[in-house]
Amino acid sequence: MRPVPDQSTALRLVVLADRLYDREIPVLASGLPSTACSATRC
């Protein structure tokens, strides 16, 4: 996981997640748990 570089991209990601949720499409994610990331390094 890493920070989204700009607000426009972040909003697109939120819209995508919302549409997937509305259609009950499962999304699998892998990688580091969010608690393993810090503000400066992930």
PDB file of C-alpha atoms in Angstrom:
ATOM      1  CA  MET A   1       0.000   0.000   0.000  1.00  0.00           C
ATOM      2  CA  ARG A   2       1.216   3.496  -0.717  1.00  0.00           C
ATOM      3  CA  PRO A   3      -0.237   7.013  -0.730  1.00  0.00           C
ATOM      4  CA  VAL A   4      -2.207   8.094  -3.790  1.00  0.00           C
ATOM      5  CA  PRO A   5      -0.193  10.804  -5.568  1.00  0.00           C
ATOM      6  CA  ASP A   6      -2.988  13.324  -6.173  1.00  0.00           C
ATOM      7  CA  GLN A   7      -6.583  14.092  -5.262  1.00  0.00           C
ATOM      8  CA  SER A   8      -7.967  13.314  -8.727  1.00  0.00           C
ATOM      9  CA  THR A   9      -6.563   9.793  -8.665  1.00  0.00           C
ATOM     10  CA  ALA A  10      -7.767   9.286  -5.101  1.00  0.00           C
ATOM     11  CA  LEU A  11     -11.311  10.277  -6.039  1.00  0.00           C
ATOM     12  CA  ARG A  12     -11.279   7.875  -8.996  1.00  0.00           C
ATOM     13  CA  LEU A  13     -10.177   5.089  -6.667  1.00  0.00           C
ATOM     14  CA  VAL A  14     -13.021   5.880  -4.267  1.00  0.00           C
ATOM     15  CA  VAL A  15     -15.566   5.842  -7.120  1.00  0.00           C
ATOM     16  CA  LEU A  16     -14.220   2.497  -8.343  1.00  0.00           C
ATOM     17  CA  ALA A  17     -14.430   0.979  -4.861  1.00  0.00           C
ATOM     18  CA  ASP A  18     -17.969   2.312  -4.429  1.00  0.00           C
ATOM     19  CA  ARG A  19     -19.130   0.865  -7.768  1.00  0.00           C
ATOM     20  CA  LEU A  20     -17.580  -2.516  -7.029  1.00  0.00           C
ATOM     21  CA  TYR A  21     -19.258  -2.537  -3.615  1.00  0.00           C
ATOM     22  CA  ASP A  22     -22.649  -1.607  -5.111  1.00  0.00           C
ATOM     23  CA  ARG A  23     -22.380  -4.515  -7.561  1.00  0.00           C
ATOM     24  CA  GLU A  24     -21.244  -6.867  -4.774  1.00  0.00           C
ATOM     25  CA  ILE A  25     -18.065  -7.708  -6.681  1.00  0.00           C
ATOM     26  CA  PRO A  26     -15.477  -9.236  -4.352  1.00  0.00           C
ATOM     27  CA  VAL A  27     -12.077  -7.568  -4.315  1.00  0.00           C
ATOM     28  CA  LEU A  28      -9.026  -9.370  -3.028  1.00  0.00           C
ATOM     29  CA  ALA A  29      -6.015  -7.381  -1.933  1.00  0.00           C
ATOM     30  CA  SER A  30      -2.598  -8.607  -0.973  1.00  0.00           C
ATOM     31  CA  GLY A  31       0.516  -7.038   0.416  1.00  0.00           C
ATOM     32  CA  LEU A  32       1.328  -5.343   3.665  1.00  0.00           C
ATOM     33  CA  PRO A  33      -1.421  -4.743   6.203  1.00  0.00           C
ATOM     34  CA  SER A  34      -2.298  -1.073   6.497  1.00  0.00           C
ATOM     35  CA  THR A  35      -0.873  -0.982  10.027  1.00  0.00           C
ATOM     36  CA  ALA A  36       2.574  -1.813   8.597  1.00  0.00           C
ATOM     37  CA  CYS A  37       2.704   1.425   6.597  1.00  0.00           C
ATOM     38  CA  SER A  38       3.906   4.715   7.950  1.00  0.00           C
ATOM     39  CA  ALA A  39       3.388   8.205   6.584  1.00  0.00           C
ATOM     40  CA  THR A  40       6.884   8.292   5.087  1.00  0.00           C
ATOM     41  CA  ARG A  41       7.556   4.702   4.077  1.00  0.00           C
ATOM     42  CA  CYS A  42       5.568   1.662   3.020  1.00  0.00           C
TER      43      CYS A  42
END
